Amino acid sequence: MVTSSGKKQSSDNLNKFKPIIFFILHLNSSIQQISASSFLIINDLANLDRPYFDDISPRNISAVVDETAILRCRVKNKGNRTVSWMRKRDLHILTTNIYTYTGDQRFSVLHPPNSDDWDLKIDYAQARDSGIYECQVNTEPKINLAITLEITAENDMRDRNSEKLYYNSKAARAKILGSTEIHVKRDSTIALACSVNIHASSVLWYHGSAIVDFDSLRGGISLETEKTDAGTTSRLMLTRASLRDSGNYTCVPNAAVPASVRVHVLTGEQPAAMQTSVASVINASTVIIITYLIISEDLLFKISNLAQYILLHRSSR
């Protein structure tokens, strides 16, 4: 039988250990909050390495029948993810990474080694190729970039910046001299050239959808136009290349079919160094947080055991 004095002693013992119990509960709650916020921080840091599209190319592309159409897709932080091209009309997967999954051999992927570019190339484009194409990355959730392609007849009238150009013959056509994919180092000189097989009254150069401005604050831009017996040659030079100079350049002669070249300005080892730095920060943060949690849980376990020991010791007296 428990006497009144025993009840009073038990009540007194319980009151003595209430602060310890409250401390343990408060410490446990704090650890849970720290743990939750720490994992949110880790997730935020991990999102820095998620793939994303470097969307610097136009979403609407035009090409001429029987010529090559190129749809641009640049994916940053690809990692071990897969880049695919899908035709929206029939949901047909055309390519995955560098592999083609269609019987139509006109389709292929342009992917320079160690680059972020995964461009879809369509040789001998036909009117039936017009439509929407999607560049996809198999993240969770999946991300995609939609591009609309329009293939028109060679003698169609087109409108570029409100200036009407008539493409009307195989005798009026520009051609890029050299490769249509150029890689240059930062701070070097970009040299582009195109030839036209007629005496064009003028030749304009576009960077993306904007005319190259020779009077811009950038400076270092020059254009040389030469007329020969065979036609016209235009040479564009940009000194001190920067990342902003990357992109599509189009040679547009008056009354002739234009031609385009893709320029990639390389930054050397900087991207890899940046990725290593971010990975180091994430790894270091993870180690610190896990170590803190282990120490905190061990401390909580020891305090709990100590409280139980004191209670048992007091009760046995």
mmCIF file of C-alpha atoms in Angstrom:
data_model
loop_
_atom_site.group_PDB
_atom_site.id
_atom_site.type_symbol
_atom_site.label_atom_id
_atom_site.label_comp_id
_atom_site.label_asym_id
_atom_site.label_seq_id
_atom_site.Cartn_x
_atom_site.Cartn_y
_atom_site.Cartn_z
ATOM 1 C CA MET A 1 0.000 0.000 0.000
ATOM 2 C CA VAL A 2 1.297 3.452 -0.883
ATOM 3 C CA THR A 3 1.213 5.825 2.058
ATOM 4 C CA SER A 4 0.416 9.524 1.871
ATOM 5 C CA SER A 5 4.034 10.313 2.628
ATOM 6 C CA GLY A 6 5.098 8.097 -0.313
ATOM 7 C CA LYS A 7 2.702 9.916 -2.628
ATOM 8 C CA LYS A 8 4.021 13.245 -1.435
ATOM 9 C CA GLN A 9 7.617 12.105 -1.997
ATOM 10 C CA SER A 10 6.778 10.916 -5.539
ATOM 11 C CA SER A 11 5.054 14.224 -6.260
ATOM 12 C CA ASP A 12 8.068 16.142 -4.992
ATOM 13 C CA ASN A 13 10.422 14.026 -7.125
ATOM 14 C CA LEU A 14 8.273 14.662 -10.178
ATOM 15 C CA ASN A 15 8.299 18.412 -9.561
ATOM 16 C CA LYS A 16 12.083 18.337 -9.235
ATOM 17 C CA PHE A 17 12.484 16.693 -12.630
ATOM 18 C CA LYS A 18 9.899 18.768 -14.500
ATOM 19 C CA PRO A 19 12.561 21.300 -15.621
ATOM 20 C CA ILE A 20 14.713 18.471 -16.996
ATOM 21 C CA ILE A 21 11.765 16.962 -18.868
ATOM 22 C CA PHE A 22 10.806 20.372 -20.306
ATOM 23 C CA PHE A 23 14.419 20.942 -21.310
ATOM 24 C CA ILE A 24 14.555 17.586 -23.106
ATOM 25 C CA LEU A 25 11.291 18.263 -24.963
ATOM 26 C CA HIS A 26 12.438 21.755 -25.958
ATOM 27 C CA LEU A 27 15.821 20.436 -27.132
ATOM 28 C CA ASN A 28 14.149 17.733 -29.216
ATOM 29 C CA SER A 29 11.821 20.291 -30.838
ATOM 30 C CA SER A 30 14.747 22.585 -31.647
ATOM 31 C CA ILE A 31 16.702 19.730 -33.248
ATOM 32 C CA GLN A 32 13.729 18.850 -35.443
ATOM 33 C CA GLN A 33 13.423 22.481 -36.575
ATOM 34 C CA ILE A 34 17.153 22.695 -37.314
ATOM 35 C CA SER A 35 17.012 19.398 -39.196
ATOM 36 C CA ALA A 36 14.059 20.516 -41.338
ATOM 37 C CA SER A 37 15.584 23.902 -42.192
ATOM 38 C CA SER A 38 18.956 22.269 -42.906
ATOM 39 C CA PHE A 39 17.466 19.878 -45.440
ATOM 40 C CA LEU A 40 15.641 22.800 -47.074
ATOM 41 C CA ILE A 41 18.983 24.579 -47.422
ATOM 42 C CA ILE A 42 20.519 21.457 -48.966
ATOM 43 C CA ASN A 43 17.620 21.200 -51.411
ATOM 44 C CA ASP A 44 18.027 24.871 -52.361
ATOM 45 C CA LEU A 45 21.739 24.324 -52.989
ATOM 46 C CA ALA A 46 21.025 21.199 -54.993
ATOM 47 C CA ASN A 47 18.632 23.178 -57.204
ATOM 48 C CA LEU A 48 21.637 25.183 -58.389
ATOM 49 C CA ASP A 49 22.702 22.097 -60.328
ATOM 50 C CA ARG A 50 19.317 21.431 -61.902
ATOM 51 C CA PRO A 51 19.270 21.482 -65.726
ATOM 52 C CA TYR A 52 17.816 24.544 -67.421
ATOM 53 C CA PHE A 53 17.542 25.971 -70.941
ATOM 54 C CA ASP A 54 19.854 28.809 -71.941
ATOM 55 C CA ASP A 55 17.137 30.292 -74.119
ATOM 56 C CA ILE A 56 19.020 32.662 -76.425
ATOM 57 C CA SER A 57 17.618 31.440 -79.760
ATOM 58 C CA PRO A 58 14.342 32.421 -81.466
ATOM 59 C CA ARG A 59 11.277 30.268 -80.867
ATOM 60 C CA ASN A 60 10.112 30.641 -84.479
ATOM 61 C CA ILE A 61 12.360 29.273 -87.225
ATOM 62 C CA SER A 62 11.923 29.576 -90.996
ATOM 63 C CA ALA A 63 13.699 27.580 -93.662
ATOM 64 C CA VAL A 64 13.453 26.997 -97.402
ATOM 65 C CA VAL A 65 12.424 23.734 -99.038
ATOM 66 C CA ASP A 66 15.359 21.378 -99.765
ATOM 67 C CA GLU A 67 17.694 23.322 -97.488
ATOM 68 C CA THR A 68 18.913 22.476 -93.964
ATOM 69 C CA ALA A 69 16.837 23.562 -90.970
ATOM 70 C CA ILE A 70 18.482 23.743 -87.533
ATOM 71 C CA LEU A 71 16.505 24.036 -84.293
ATOM 72 C CA ARG A 72 18.641 25.272 -81.414
ATOM 73 C CA CYS A 73 18.568 23.871 -77.880
ATOM 74 C CA ARG A 74 21.171 24.718 -75.240
ATOM 75 C CA VAL A 75 20.944 22.881 -71.903
ATOM 76 C CA LYS A 76 22.964 24.044 -68.910
ATOM 77 C CA ASN A 77 23.828 21.691 -66.004
ATOM 78 C CA LYS A 78 22.697 18.638 -67.978
ATOM 79 C CA GLY A 79 24.592 16.231 -65.729
ATOM 80 C CA ASN A 80 23.462 12.659 -66.350
ATOM 81 C CA ARG A 81 20.067 13.737 -67.672
ATOM 82 C CA THR A 82 18.803 12.879 -71.160
ATOM 83 C CA VAL A 83 18.038 15.465 -73.853
ATOM 84 C CA SER A 84 15.402 14.443 -76.407
ATOM 85 C CA TRP A 85 13.660 16.018 -79.396
ATOM 86 C CA MET A 86 9.952 15.283 -79.920
ATOM 87 C CA ARG A 87 7.705 16.165 -82.860
ATOM 88 C CA LYS A 88 4.523 17.597 -81.351
ATOM 89 C CA ARG A 89 2.285 16.611 -84.267
ATOM 90 C CA ASP A 90 2.484 12.862 -83.638
ATOM 91 C CA LEU A 91 4.379 12.856 -80.277
ATOM 92 C CA HIS A 92 7.182 10.957 -81.993
ATOM 93 C CA ILE A 93 10.570 10.923 -80.225
ATOM 94 C CA LEU A 94 13.085 11.820 -82.944
ATOM 95 C CA THR A 95 16.359 11.790 -80.989
ATOM 96 C CA THR A 96 17.705 11.010 -77.521
ATOM 97 C CA ASN A 97 21.085 12.507 -76.664
ATOM 98 C CA ILE A 98 23.149 11.889 -79.834
ATOM 99 C CA TYR A 99 21.073 8.914 -81.041
ATOM 100 C CA THR A 100 18.329 9.088 -83.697
ATOM 101 C CA TYR A 101 15.111 7.126 -83.183
ATOM 102 C CA THR A 102 13.367 7.641 -86.491
ATOM 103 C CA GLY A 103 13.656 5.928 -89.854
ATOM 104 C CA ASP A 104 13.874 9.345 -91.519
ATOM 105 C CA GLN A 105 17.634 9.773 -91.950
ATOM 106 C CA ARG A 106 17.238 13.506 -92.544
ATOM 107 C CA PHE A 107 17.017 14.019 -88.765
ATOM 108 C CA SER A 108 20.148 14.169 -86.605
ATOM 109 C CA VAL A 109 21.602 15.948 -83.560
ATOM 110 C CA LEU A 110 24.398 18.517 -83.631
ATOM 111 C CA HIS A 111 26.333 18.211 -80.371
ATOM 112 C CA PRO A 112 29.944 19.458 -80.352
ATOM 113 C CA PRO A 113 31.942 17.512 -77.710
ATOM 114 C CA ASN A 114 31.811 19.002 -74.202
ATOM 115 C CA SER A 115 29.286 21.631 -75.276
ATOM 116 C CA ASP A 116 25.798 22.480 -73.955
ATOM 117 C CA ASP A 117 24.243 22.472 -77.444
ATOM 118 C CA TRP A 118 21.804 19.759 -78.557
ATOM 119 C CA ASP A 119 20.528 21.140 -81.864
ATOM 120 C CA LEU A 120 18.103 19.254 -84.108
ATOM 121 C CA LYS A 121 19.227 19.198 -87.748
ATOM 122 C CA ILE A 122 16.805 18.469 -90.608
ATOM 123 C CA ASP A 123 18.447 17.965 -93.996
ATOM 124 C CA TYR A 124 16.509 18.649 -97.202
ATOM 125 C CA ALA A 125 13.610 20.168 -95.263
ATOM 126 C CA GLN A 126 10.135 19.690 -96.722
ATOM 127 C CA ALA A 127 6.832 21.507 -96.216
ATOM 128 C CA ARG A 128 5.528 18.531 -94.226
ATOM 129 C CA ASP A 129 8.259 19.175 -91.622
ATOM 130 C CA SER A 130 6.537 22.398 -90.568
ATOM 131 C CA GLY A 131 5.154 22.338 -87.038
ATOM 132 C CA ILE A 132 6.120 22.428 -83.366
ATOM 133 C CA TYR A 133 9.126 20.540 -81.998
ATOM 134 C CA GLU A 134 10.061 20.175 -78.329
ATOM 135 C CA CYS A 135 13.510 19.876 -76.791
ATOM 136 C CA GLN A 136 12.998 17.937 -73.558
ATOM 137 C CA VAL A 137 15.098 17.106 -70.487
ATOM 138 C CA ASN A 138 13.980 14.186 -68.300
ATOM 139 C CA THR A 139 14.036 16.039 -64.981
ATOM 140 C CA GLU A 140 11.292 15.590 -62.373
ATOM 141 C CA PRO A 141 9.103 17.302 -63.389
ATOM 142 C CA LYS A 142 10.170 17.259 -67.042
ATOM 143 C CA ILE A 143 11.196 20.552 -68.664
ATOM 144 C CA ASN A 144 10.727 21.340 -72.361
ATOM 145 C CA LEU A 145 11.433 24.068 -74.906
ATOM 146 C CA ALA A 146 8.975 24.408 -77.809
ATOM 147 C CA ILE A 147 10.157 25.700 -81.208
ATOM 148 C CA THR A 148 7.925 26.336 -84.218
ATOM 149 C CA LEU A 149 9.384 25.478 -87.623
ATOM 150 C CA GLU A 150 8.007 26.828 -90.901
ATOM 151 C CA ILE A 151 9.235 25.435 -94.217
ATOM 152 C CA THR A 152 8.291 27.552 -97.247
ATOM 153 C CA ALA A 153 8.854 27.462 -100.991
ATOM 154 C CA GLU A 154 11.970 29.171 -102.319
ATOM 155 C CA ASN A 155 10.063 31.846 -104.211
ATOM 156 C CA ASP A 156 7.908 32.862 -101.251
ATOM 157 C CA MET A 157 7.973 36.487 -100.152
ATOM 158 C CA ARG A 158 9.304 37.041 -96.639
ATOM 159 C CA ASP A 159 9.340 39.970 -94.340
ATOM 160 C CA ARG A 160 12.376 40.773 -92.173
ATOM 161 C CA ASN A 161 12.134 43.892 -90.002
ATOM 162 C CA SER A 162 9.483 45.396 -92.296
ATOM 163 C CA GLU A 163 11.818 45.172 -95.307
ATOM 164 C CA LYS A 164 10.399 42.922 -98.070
ATOM 165 C CA LEU A 165 12.866 40.524 -99.608
ATOM 166 C CA TYR A 166 12.092 38.376 -102.626
ATOM 167 C CA TYR A 167 13.898 35.059 -102.877
ATOM 168 C CA ASN A 168 13.515 34.082 -106.423
ATOM 169 C CA SER A 169 16.251 32.063 -107.937
ATOM 170 C CA LYS A 170 19.106 29.742 -107.407
ATOM 171 C CA ALA A 171 21.288 32.557 -108.778
ATOM 172 C CA ALA A 172 20.592 34.746 -105.725
ATOM 173 C CA ARG A 173 21.934 32.968 -102.669
ATOM 174 C CA ALA A 174 24.362 33.650 -99.805
ATOM 175 C CA LYS A 175 26.780 31.023 -98.551
ATOM 176 C CA ILE A 176 28.857 30.980 -95.366
ATOM 177 C CA LEU A 177 32.562 30.563 -96.083
ATOM 178 C CA GLY A 178 33.923 27.836 -93.834
ATOM 179 C CA SER A 179 32.064 25.977 -91.099
ATOM 180 C CA THR A 180 28.564 26.961 -89.995
ATOM 181 C CA GLU A 181 29.558 26.109 -86.383
ATOM 182 C CA ILE A 182 32.428 28.251 -85.036
ATOM 183 C CA HIS A 183 34.073 27.947 -81.599
ATOM 184 C CA VAL A 184 36.309 30.782 -80.412
ATOM 185 C CA LYS A 185 37.953 31.625 -77.102
ATOM 186 C CA ARG A 186 36.873 34.599 -75.062
ATOM 187 C CA ASP A 187 38.803 37.824 -75.831
ATOM 188 C CA SER A 188 39.821 36.491 -79.281
ATOM 189 C CA THR A 189 38.511 37.727 -82.655
ATOM 190 C CA ILE A 190 35.372 36.403 -84.356
ATOM 191 C CA ALA A 191 35.798 36.402 -88.151
ATOM 192 C CA LEU A 192 32.745 35.596 -90.283
ATOM 193 C CA ALA A 193 32.436 35.657 -94.057
ATOM 194 C CA CYS A 194 29.737 34.946 -96.600
ATOM 195 C CA SER A 195 29.726 35.029 -100.382
ATOM 196 C CA VAL A 196 26.800 35.945 -102.637
ATOM 197 C CA ASN A 197 26.717 34.770 -106.241
ATOM 198 C CA ILE A 198 25.251 38.060 -107.475
ATOM 199 C CA HIS A 199 26.297 41.681 -107.139
ATOM 200 C CA ALA A 200 24.157 42.515 -104.104
ATOM 201 C CA SER A 201 23.474 46.199 -103.599
ATOM 202 C CA SER A 202 23.809 45.732 -99.813
ATOM 203 C CA VAL A 203 24.626 43.020 -97.278
ATOM 204 C CA LEU A 204 23.339 43.165 -93.702
ATOM 205 C CA TRP A 205 24.420 41.025 -90.756
ATOM 206 C CA TYR A 206 22.041 40.006 -87.977
ATOM 207 C CA HIS A 207 22.932 38.742 -84.488
ATOM 208 C CA GLY A 208 19.844 36.795 -83.530
ATOM 209 C CA SER A 209 16.941 39.009 -84.604
ATOM 210 C CA ALA A 210 18.802 42.340 -84.300
ATOM 211 C CA ILE A 211 20.970 44.040 -86.909
ATOM 212 C CA VAL A 212 24.654 44.184 -85.940
ATOM 213 C CA ASP A 213 25.253 47.755 -84.806
ATOM 214 C CA PHE A 214 28.695 48.993 -85.824
ATOM 215 C CA ASP A 215 28.249 52.165 -83.746
ATOM 216 C CA SER A 216 27.333 50.403 -80.495
ATOM 217 C CA LEU A 217 29.209 51.029 -77.240
ATOM 218 C CA ARG A 218 30.733 47.567 -77.580
ATOM 219 C CA GLY A 219 33.121 48.762 -80.281
ATOM 220 C CA GLY A 220 35.558 46.550 -82.149
ATOM 221 C CA ILE A 221 33.088 45.659 -84.951
ATOM 222 C CA SER A 222 34.058 46.045 -88.603
ATOM 223 C CA LEU A 223 32.537 45.051 -91.941
ATOM 224 C CA GLU A 224 34.289 44.674 -95.273
ATOM 225 C CA THR A 225 32.379 44.174 -98.517
ATOM 226 C CA GLU A 226 34.156 43.171 -101.713
ATOM 227 C CA LYS A 227 32.675 42.839 -105.197
ATOM 228 C CA THR A 228 34.286 40.460 -107.654
ATOM 229 C CA ASP A 229 33.424 39.004 -111.042
ATOM 230 C CA ALA A 230 31.720 36.074 -109.282
ATOM 231 C CA GLY A 231 29.565 38.198 -106.967
ATOM 232 C CA THR A 232 29.882 39.809 -103.527
ATOM 233 C CA THR A 233 31.835 38.804 -100.434
ATOM 234 C CA SER A 234 31.038 40.224 -96.975
ATOM 235 C CA ARG A 235 33.388 39.825 -93.987
ATOM 236 C CA LEU A 236 32.307 40.631 -90.422
ATOM 237 C CA MET A 237 34.882 40.899 -87.612
ATOM 238 C CA LEU A 238 34.297 41.284 -83.879
ATOM 239 C CA THR A 239 37.331 41.755 -81.642
ATOM 240 C CA ARG A 240 37.525 40.951 -77.908
ATOM 241 C CA ALA A 241 34.849 38.263 -78.043
ATOM 242 C CA SER A 242 32.645 37.916 -74.946
ATOM 243 C CA LEU A 243 29.882 35.521 -73.936
ATOM 244 C CA ARG A 244 27.304 38.015 -75.212
ATOM 245 C CA ASP A 245 28.694 37.567 -78.712
ATOM 246 C CA SER A 246 27.590 33.918 -78.780
ATOM 247 C CA GLY A 247 24.604 33.042 -80.929
ATOM 248 C CA ASN A 248 23.315 32.911 -84.476
ATOM 249 C CA TYR A 249 24.703 35.308 -87.104
ATOM 250 C CA THR A 250 22.883 35.702 -90.424
ATOM 251 C CA CYS A 251 24.268 37.209 -93.628
ATOM 252 C CA VAL A 252 21.354 38.899 -95.428
ATOM 253 C CA PRO A 253 22.118 40.181 -98.947
ATOM 254 C CA ASN A 254 19.577 42.334 -100.752
ATOM 255 C CA ALA A 255 17.253 40.178 -102.908
ATOM 256 C CA ALA A 256 19.004 36.894 -102.079
ATOM 257 C CA VAL A 257 18.534 33.917 -99.777
ATOM 258 C CA PRO A 258 20.412 34.531 -96.480
ATOM 259 C CA ALA A 259 22.845 32.157 -94.773
ATOM 260 C CA SER A 260 23.560 31.627 -91.072
ATOM 261 C CA VAL A 261 26.482 30.624 -88.882
ATOM 262 C CA ARG A 262 26.495 29.677 -85.195
ATOM 263 C CA VAL A 263 29.167 31.170 -82.918
ATOM 264 C CA HIS A 264 30.169 29.656 -79.558
ATOM 265 C CA VAL A 265 32.385 31.759 -77.282
ATOM 266 C CA LEU A 266 34.251 29.436 -74.927
ATOM 267 C CA THR A 267 35.310 30.331 -71.382
ATOM 268 C CA GLY A 268 37.930 27.614 -70.868
ATOM 269 C CA GLU A 269 37.987 25.898 -67.443
ATOM 270 C CA GLN A 270 35.694 28.348 -65.669
ATOM 271 C CA PRO A 271 32.421 26.336 -65.865
ATOM 272 C CA ALA A 272 34.075 23.178 -64.505
ATOM 273 C CA ALA A 273 35.724 25.168 -61.709
ATOM 274 C CA MET A 274 32.420 26.755 -60.781
ATOM 275 C CA GLN A 275 30.672 23.380 -60.663
ATOM 276 C CA THR A 276 33.450 21.967 -58.453
ATOM 277 C CA SER A 277 33.117 24.950 -56.128
ATOM 278 C CA VAL A 278 29.344 24.540 -55.772
ATOM 279 C CA ALA A 279 29.717 20.789 -55.204
ATOM 280 C CA SER A 280 32.315 21.454 -52.481
ATOM 281 C CA VAL A 281 29.971 23.882 -50.716
ATOM 282 C CA ILE A 282 27.129 21.348 -50.803
ATOM 283 C CA ASN A 283 29.362 18.503 -49.546
ATOM 284 C CA ALA A 284 30.826 20.620 -46.738
ATOM 285 C CA SER A 285 27.371 21.815 -45.656
ATOM 286 C CA THR A 286 26.043 18.259 -45.648
ATOM 287 C CA VAL A 287 28.923 16.990 -43.480
ATOM 288 C CA ILE A 288 28.514 19.836 -40.965
ATOM 289 C CA ILE A 289 24.748 19.368 -40.671
ATOM 290 C CA ILE A 290 24.930 15.572 -40.298
ATOM 291 C CA THR A 291 27.719 15.855 -37.703
ATOM 292 C CA TYR A 292 25.674 18.375 -35.731
ATOM 293 C CA LEU A 293 22.603 16.128 -35.811
ATOM 294 C CA ILE A 294 24.596 13.096 -34.630
ATOM 295 C CA ILE A 295 26.117 15.030 -31.726
ATOM 296 C CA SER A 296 22.726 16.528 -30.805
ATOM 297 C CA GLU A 297 20.959 13.151 -30.836
ATOM 298 C CA ASP A 298 23.755 11.589 -28.781
ATOM 299 C CA LEU A 299 23.511 14.409 -26.234
ATOM 300 C CA LEU A 300 19.728 13.998 -26.041
ATOM 301 C CA PHE A 301 20.122 10.241 -25.497
ATOM 302 C CA LYS A 302 22.621 10.775 -22.676
ATOM 303 C CA ILE A 303 20.405 13.364 -20.964
ATOM 304 C CA SER A 304 17.407 11.050 -21.227
ATOM 305 C CA ASN A 305 19.368 8.138 -19.689
ATOM 306 C CA LEU A 306 20.623 10.393 -16.917
ATOM 307 C CA ALA A 307 17.085 11.537 -16.083
ATOM 308 C CA GLN A 308 15.841 7.941 -15.963
ATOM 309 C CA TYR A 309 18.755 6.902 -13.726
ATOM 310 C CA ILE A 310 18.098 9.754 -11.279
ATOM 311 C CA LEU A 311 14.373 8.916 -11.123
ATOM 312 C CA LEU A 312 15.079 5.232 -10.431
ATOM 313 C CA HIS A 313 17.749 6.118 -7.874
ATOM 314 C CA ARG A 314 15.404 8.487 -6.063
ATOM 315 C CA SER A 315 12.543 5.955 -6.082
ATOM 316 C CA SER A 316 14.710 3.219 -4.611
ATOM 317 C CA ARG A 317 15.530 5.300 -1.559
#
